Coordinates of C-alpha atoms in Angstrom, one line a residue:
X13 CA 169.6 -85.4 -2.9
X14 CA 165.8 -84.2 -3.0
X15 CA 166.7 -81.8 0.0
X16 CA 169.4 -80.1 -2.4
X17 CA 167.1 -80.3 -5.3
X18 CA 164.4 -78.3 -3.2
X19 CA 166.8 -75.9 -1.9
X20 CA 168.9 -75.2 -5.1
X21 CA 165.7 -74.7 -7.3
X22 CA 163.5 -72.2 -4.6
X23 CA 160.9 -74.8 -3.8
X24 CA 159.9 -75.5 -7.6
X25 CA 159.2 -79.3 -7.5
X26 CA 158.9 -79.0 -11.4
X27 CA 162.7 -77.7 -11.9
X28 CA 165.4 -80.2 -11.8
X29 CA 168.4 -79.6 -10.0
X30 CA 171.8 -78.7 -11.2
X31 CA 172.9 -81.9 -9.9
X32 CA 170.6 -83.8 -11.8
X33 CA 171.3 -81.8 -15.2
X34 CA 175.0 -82.4 -15.1
X35 CA 174.2 -86.1 -14.3
X36 CA 171.9 -86.4 -17.6
X37 CA 174.6 -84.1 -19.6
X38 CA 177.3 -86.6 -18.3
X39 CA 175.0 -89.7 -19.4
X40 CA 174.8 -88.4 -22.9
X41 CA 178.3 -87.6 -23.1
X42 CA 179.3 -91.4 -22.4
X43 CA 177.1 -93.0 -24.9
X44 CA 179.2 -91.7 -28.0
X45 CA 182.7 -93.6 -26.4
X46 CA 180.9 -96.6 -25.3
X47 CA 179.4 -97.2 -28.9
X48 CA 182.9 -96.5 -30.4
X49 CA 184.5 -99.4 -28.3
X50 CA 181.7 -101.7 -29.1
X51 CA 182.2 -100.9 -32.7
X52 CA 186.0 -101.0 -32.3
X53 CA 185.8 -104.5 -30.9
X54 CA 183.3 -105.9 -33.5
X55 CA 185.6 -104.1 -36.5
X56 CA 188.6 -106.3 -35.5
X57 CA 186.5 -109.4 -35.8
X58 CA 184.7 -108.3 -38.7
X59 CA 186.6 -105.6 -40.7
X60 CA 185.3 -106.3 -44.4
X61 CA 181.8 -104.9 -42.7
X62 CA 182.6 -102.4 -39.7
X63 CA 185.8 -100.9 -40.7
X64 CA 184.2 -98.0 -42.7
X65 CA 181.7 -97.4 -40.1
X66 CA 184.7 -97.3 -37.3
X67 CA 186.5 -94.8 -39.6
X68 CA 183.6 -92.6 -39.7
X69 CA 182.3 -93.1 -36.7
X70 CA 181.1 -89.5 -35.6
X71 CA 178.7 -89.4 -38.8
X72 CA 177.3 -92.7 -38.2
X73 CA 176.8 -91.9 -34.3
X74 CA 175.5 -88.6 -35.1
X75 CA 173.1 -90.2 -38.0
X76 CA 171.8 -92.9 -35.3
X77 CA 171.2 -90.0 -32.6
X78 CA 169.2 -87.9 -35.0
X79 CA 167.1 -90.8 -35.5
X80 CA 166.5 -91.4 -31.6
X81 CA 166.7 -87.8 -30.6
X82 CA 163.8 -87.1 -33.4
X83 CA 161.8 -89.8 -32.1
X84 CA 161.8 -88.6 -28.3
X85 CA 161.5 -85.1 -29.1
X86 CA 158.5 -86.0 -31.4
X87 CA 156.6 -88.5 -29.2
X88 CA 158.3 -87.5 -25.7
X89 CA 158.8 -83.7 -26.0
X90 CA 162.8 -84.4 -24.5
X91 CA 165.8 -85.7 -25.7
X92 CA 166.7 -89.3 -25.1
X93 CA 168.6 -88.8 -21.9
X94 CA 166.1 -85.8 -20.8
X95 CA 163.3 -88.6 -20.9
X96 CA 165.3 -91.2 -19.3
X97 CA 165.8 -88.8 -16.5
X98 CA 161.9 -87.8 -16.3
X99 CA 162.2 -84.3 -18.0
X100 CA 160.8 -82.7 -20.9
X101 CA 161.6 -79.4 -22.8
X102 CA 159.0 -76.7 -22.9
X103 CA 158.6 -73.2 -24.1
X104 CA 159.3 -70.1 -22.3
X105 CA 156.9 -68.4 -24.0
X106 CA 153.2 -69.9 -24.5
X107 CA 151.5 -70.3 -28.2
X108 CA 148.2 -70.1 -28.1
X109 CA 148.1 -71.1 -24.7
X110 CA 150.4 -74.2 -24.7
X111 CA 154.0 -74.1 -23.8
X112 CA 154.7 -77.6 -26.4
X113 CA 157.2 -78.1 -28.7
X114 CA 156.5 -76.8 -32.1
X115 CA 158.2 -78.3 -35.3
X116 CA 160.9 -75.5 -35.5
X117 CA 161.5 -76.3 -31.6
X118 CA 162.3 -79.8 -32.5
X119 CA 164.4 -79.4 -35.6
X120 CA 166.4 -76.3 -33.5
X121 CA 166.9 -78.9 -30.6
X122 CA 168.1 -81.5 -32.7
X123 CA 170.7 -79.1 -34.3
X124 CA 172.3 -78.4 -30.9
X125 CA 171.8 -82.1 -29.8
X126 CA 173.2 -83.9 -32.6
X127 CA 174.9 -81.1 -35.2
X128 CA 176.9 -78.7 -32.5
X129 CA 178.6 -81.8 -31.2
X130 CA 179.6 -83.3 -34.4
X131 CA 180.7 -80.0 -35.5
X132 CA 182.7 -79.2 -32.3
X133 CA 184.0 -83.0 -32.7
X134 CA 185.7 -82.4 -36.1
X135 CA 186.9 -78.6 -34.8
X136 CA 188.4 -80.3 -32.2
X137 CA 190.0 -83.2 -34.6
X138 CA 191.3 -80.5 -37.1
X139 CA 192.8 -78.3 -34.5
X140 CA 194.7 -81.3 -33.2
X141 CA 196.2 -81.9 -36.7
X142 CA 197.1 -78.4 -37.5
X143 CA 198.5 -77.5 -34.0
X144 CA 200.9 -80.4 -34.6
X145 CA 199.4 -82.3 -31.0
X146 CA 199.8 -82.0 -27.2
X147 CA 203.9 -82.0 -27.7
X148 CA 203.7 -79.1 -29.6
X149 CA 201.6 -76.9 -27.6
X150 CA 203.9 -77.6 -24.6
X151 CA 207.0 -77.3 -26.0
X152 CA 207.2 -75.9 -29.3
X153 CA 206.3 -76.4 -33.1
X154 CA 209.9 -78.3 -33.3
X155 CA 208.2 -80.9 -31.4
X156 CA 205.1 -81.2 -33.5
X157 CA 204.1 -84.8 -35.2
X158 CA 204.3 -83.4 -38.4
X159 CA 207.9 -82.4 -37.7
X160 CA 208.8 -86.0 -37.7
X161 CA 206.8 -87.3 -40.8
X162 CA 208.4 -89.6 -43.5
X163 CA 208.7 -87.7 -46.9
X164 CA 210.9 -84.7 -46.2
X165 CA 209.6 -81.1 -46.3
X166 CA 205.9 -80.4 -48.0
X167 CA 205.6 -80.3 -51.6
X168 CA 205.3 -76.5 -53.0
X169 CA 204.1 -75.7 -56.2
X170 CA 206.3 -75.5 -58.9
X171 CA 207.1 -73.0 -61.6
X172 CA 204.5 -73.8 -64.1
X173 CA 201.5 -73.8 -61.4
X174 CA 199.1 -71.1 -62.2
X175 CA 198.8 -68.1 -60.0
X176 CA 195.2 -69.0 -59.2
X177 CA 196.5 -71.7 -57.5
X178 CA 199.4 -69.8 -55.6
X179 CA 196.8 -67.6 -54.3
X180 CA 194.4 -70.6 -53.1
X181 CA 197.2 -72.1 -51.5
X182 CA 198.3 -68.9 -49.6
X183 CA 194.9 -68.0 -48.7
X184 CA 194.4 -71.6 -47.2
X185 CA 197.6 -71.3 -45.0
X186 CA 196.2 -67.9 -43.9
X187 CA 193.0 -69.5 -43.1
X188 CA 194.5 -72.0 -41.3
X189 CA 197.1 -70.1 -39.2
X190 CA 194.3 -67.9 -38.2
X191 CA 192.2 -71.0 -37.0
X192 CA 195.5 -72.3 -35.2
X193 CA 195.3 -68.6 -33.4
X194 CA 191.7 -68.1 -32.8
X195 CA 190.2 -71.4 -31.8
X196 CA 191.4 -72.2 -28.4
X197 CA 189.5 -68.8 -27.4
X198 CA 186.7 -70.2 -29.2
X199 CA 186.7 -73.1 -27.2
X200 CA 187.3 -71.5 -24.0
X201 CA 184.2 -69.3 -24.8
X202 CA 182.0 -72.1 -25.8
X203 CA 182.9 -73.9 -22.0
X204 CA 182.9 -71.0 -20.1
X205 CA 179.5 -69.8 -21.7
X206 CA 178.5 -73.4 -20.1
X207 CA 179.7 -73.1 -16.7
X208 CA 178.2 -69.8 -16.3
X209 CA 174.7 -70.8 -17.3
X210 CA 175.5 -73.9 -14.9
X211 CA 176.3 -71.4 -11.9
X212 CA 173.1 -68.9 -12.9
X213 CA 171.2 -71.8 -13.1
X214 CA 172.1 -73.0 -9.6
X215 CA 171.3 -69.6 -8.0
X216 CA 168.0 -69.3 -10.0
X217 CA 169.5 -66.4 -12.0
X218 CA 167.8 -68.2 -14.9
X219 CA 165.5 -71.1 -16.2
X220 CA 167.8 -72.2 -18.6
X221 CA 170.6 -74.5 -18.2
X222 CA 172.6 -74.1 -21.2
X223 CA 172.9 -71.2 -23.7
X224 CA 171.7 -73.5 -26.8
X225 CA 168.4 -74.0 -24.6
X226 CA 168.2 -69.8 -24.1
X227 CA 168.7 -69.8 -27.9
X228 CA 165.9 -71.7 -28.7
X229 CA 163.7 -70.3 -26.0
X230 CA 163.3 -73.9 -24.3
X231 CA 163.6 -74.8 -20.6
X232 CA 163.7 -78.6 -18.9
X233 CA 161.0 -79.0 -16.7
X234 CA 160.2 -82.6 -14.7
X235 CA 157.5 -84.9 -16.0
X236 CA 154.2 -84.8 -14.0
X237 CA 151.9 -87.0 -13.1
X238 CA 149.5 -86.0 -16.0
X239 CA 152.4 -86.1 -18.3
X240 CA 152.6 -89.8 -17.4
X241 CA 149.1 -90.6 -17.3
X242 CA 149.1 -89.2 -20.9
X243 CA 151.8 -91.3 -22.3
X244 CA 150.1 -94.4 -20.6
X245 CA 146.9 -93.3 -22.2
X246 CA 148.2 -93.0 -25.4
X247 CA 150.4 -96.2 -25.7
X248 CA 153.3 -97.3 -27.9
X249 CA 153.7 -94.1 -30.3
X250 CA 153.0 -94.4 -33.9
X251 CA 155.7 -94.0 -36.4
X252 CA 155.6 -91.2 -39.3
X253 CA 156.5 -93.6 -41.6
X254 CA 152.9 -95.6 -40.9
X255 CA 150.0 -95.1 -43.3
X256 CA 146.8 -96.0 -43.4
X257 CA 146.2 -99.7 -44.4
X258 CA 145.0 -100.4 -47.3
X259 CA 145.0 -104.3 -48.0
X260 CA 148.5 -104.3 -49.8
X261 CA 151.7 -106.2 -49.3
X262 CA 153.7 -103.3 -49.8
X263 CA 151.7 -101.0 -47.5
X264 CA 151.6 -103.9 -44.5
X265 CA 155.3 -104.3 -45.1
X266 CA 156.0 -100.6 -44.6
X267 CA 153.7 -100.3 -41.5
X268 CA 155.4 -103.4 -40.3
X269 CA 158.7 -102.1 -40.7
X270 CA 157.7 -98.6 -39.0
X271 CA 156.3 -100.8 -36.0
X272 CA 159.4 -102.4 -35.7
X273 CA 161.4 -99.4 -35.9
X274 CA 159.1 -97.3 -33.5
X275 CA 159.2 -99.9 -30.8
X276 CA 162.9 -100.6 -30.8
X277 CA 163.5 -96.7 -30.4
X278 CA 161.0 -96.7 -27.3
X279 CA 162.8 -99.8 -26.2
X280 CA 166.0 -98.1 -25.5
X281 CA 164.7 -96.1 -22.4
X282 CA 164.3 -99.9 -20.9
X283 CA 167.5 -101.1 -22.7
X284 CA 169.6 -98.7 -21.3
X285 CA 169.4 -99.4 -17.6
X286 CA 169.2 -103.1 -18.2
X287 CA 172.9 -102.7 -20.0
X288 CA 173.9 -100.3 -17.2
X289 CA 173.0 -103.0 -14.8
X290 CA 174.7 -105.7 -16.9
X291 CA 177.6 -104.0 -17.0
X292 CA 178.1 -103.4 -13.3
X293 CA 177.6 -107.4 -12.8
X294 CA 180.3 -108.2 -15.3
X295 CA 183.0 -105.5 -13.3
X296 CA 181.9 -106.9 -10.1
X297 CA 182.1 -110.5 -11.5
X298 CA 185.6 -110.0 -12.9
X299 CA 186.7 -108.3 -10.0
X300 CA 185.5 -110.8 -7.8
X301 CA 187.2 -114.6 -7.1
X302 CA 184.1 -116.1 -8.5
X303 CA 184.9 -116.4 -12.1
X304 CA 188.5 -117.8 -11.2
X305 CA 187.0 -120.3 -9.1
X306 CA 185.1 -121.7 -11.9
X307 CA 187.7 -121.3 -14.2
X308 CA 190.5 -122.9 -12.0
X309 CA 191.9 -126.0 -13.3
X310 CA 191.5 -128.9 -11.4
X311 CA 194.0 -130.4 -8.9
X312 CA 195.7 -133.0 -10.6
X313 CA 196.5 -136.4 -8.3
X314 CA 199.6 -136.8 -7.0
X315 CA 202.2 -139.4 -8.6
X316 CA 202.0 -142.9 -7.5
X317 CA 205.0 -143.3 -4.7
X318 CA 208.1 -145.0 -6.0
X319 CA 208.2 -148.5 -4.5
X320 CA 211.2 -149.7 -2.5
X321 CA 214.0 -151.4 -4.7
X322 CA 215.0 -154.9 -3.9
X323 CA 218.6 -154.0 -3.5
X324 CA 218.3 -150.9 -1.5
X325 CA 217.7 -150.0 2.3
X326 CA 214.6 -151.8 3.7
X327 CA 211.7 -149.5 5.0
X328 CA 211.4 -150.1 8.8
X329 CA 207.9 -151.0 9.8
X330 CA 208.0 -148.4 12.6
X331 CA 207.5 -144.9 10.6
X332 CA 209.3 -142.5 12.9
X333 CA 212.6 -144.6 12.5
X334 CA 215.1 -143.2 9.9
X335 CA 215.8 -146.1 7.3
X336 CA 219.8 -145.6 7.6
X337 CA 220.6 -144.9 11.0
X338 CA 217.4 -147.6 12.7
X339 CA 217.0 -144.8 14.9
X340 CA 214.3 -142.4 16.1
X341 CA 214.8 -139.7 13.5
X342 CA 216.3 -136.4 14.4
X343 CA 216.0 -133.2 12.2
X344 CA 213.7 -135.3 9.6
X345 CA 214.6 -134.5 6.2
X346 CA 212.8 -135.5 2.4
X347 CA 215.0 -137.2 -0.3
X348 CA 213.3 -136.7 -3.9
X349 CA 212.0 -140.1 -4.0
X350 CA 209.7 -139.0 -0.9
X351 CA 211.1 -141.3 1.6
X352 CA 212.2 -139.4 4.9
X353 CA 215.1 -139.8 7.0
X354 CA 217.3 -138.2 9.4
X355 CA 219.0 -135.1 7.9
X356 CA 222.6 -135.6 8.4
X357 CA 222.2 -139.6 7.4
X358 CA 220.5 -138.5 3.9
X359 CA 222.6 -136.0 3.0
X360 CA 225.8 -138.2 3.8
X361 CA 224.5 -140.8 1.6
X362 CA 223.5 -138.7 -1.3
X363 CA 226.6 -136.7 -1.2
X364 CA 228.8 -140.1 -1.5
X365 CA 226.3 -142.3 -3.6
X366 CA 224.0 -139.9 -5.2
X367 CA 221.1 -142.0 -5.2
X368 CA 218.0 -142.5 -2.7
X369 CA 219.1 -145.5 -0.1
X370 CA 215.6 -147.0 -0.8
X371 CA 214.7 -147.0 -4.3
X372 CA 218.1 -146.4 -5.5
X373 CA 216.7 -143.4 -7.8
X374 CA 219.5 -140.6 -8.9
X375 CA 219.5 -137.9 -6.2
X376 CA 221.1 -134.6 -5.4
X377 CA 222.1 -133.0 -2.3
X378 CA 219.8 -129.7 -3.8
X379 CA 217.0 -132.0 -3.6
X380 CA 216.5 -132.9 -0.3
X381 CA 214.3 -130.9 1.6
X382 CA 213.6 -130.4 5.6
X383 CA 210.9 -130.8 7.3
X384 CA 209.5 -129.1 10.4
X385 CA 206.9 -131.4 11.3
X386 CA 207.8 -135.0 11.9
X387 CA 205.8 -137.4 9.7

């Protein structure tokens, strides 16, 4: 991996390789579905409190990531996943000899890190509704999920509807058809631009790994030893919500909440690898046989053997002898009562009498089991 990084980055140790950039982006894409899954699981247990959050999951996730990304951009100069991989964002054109992010760079980064994915997700969902689903796109509009909806034809304005309302409805339908027609092309351009920047970045034709960084004039670099020393010297970053203490309870509470919030956001960089390790451990645990052995019910003890009936055939003291023919057993077979006989002897007795000859318990021929090792 290090060899590929050096080879594809032209020997620039501060430039991440394309493989690292893609891994960082994929990690960011996996956070939202993972959080959605956790929310859905707990929403089934506590629907009164979490069902609204689940219904507005995209907006709730965007608000959460806005808080997280703002914290990491403000204190570490990079997004959450970029800092996790040891990267930072720097300006292409320095200001007063410094390539650190300005306030406008941070808010622009937040717009593309949080706002753009939210808008893209909502547009995808809206296109899914207006296009009728996958079946309609492949097989035609007659297979649209709206074609099978209950309620018949959609309601149209009546004769008493105003002219303005009719014009508004007509304009709305025109815009919907235009969106349905042109959104796939816009979506193609969106993904193609990302792919082209990946290719150009891989062959050192550009320093930007995405078109959004190019728009902002920022590039991603590795954190240097000086950056790590500066973070270690600075210690835990201070929150923008904190204020100088003046001895009041309200100010103390405010600073305490700000300190806890900042510490919690900063702890995410430790919590994430621990969560990944714990998830992998659970995956290995449930795929192995260890949890099955622990949860396996104990084997119950065998039932007590049936005692011979006083009126039944006496059991010989010599075990290899058949109780019926008093000869060494040949082709041994066991009756349902657990006693062993010659197969011809026990089969004939059970067929004629319907009982075990020793215990006189009811038995059937189907219950006789042949033994392939004499006991």
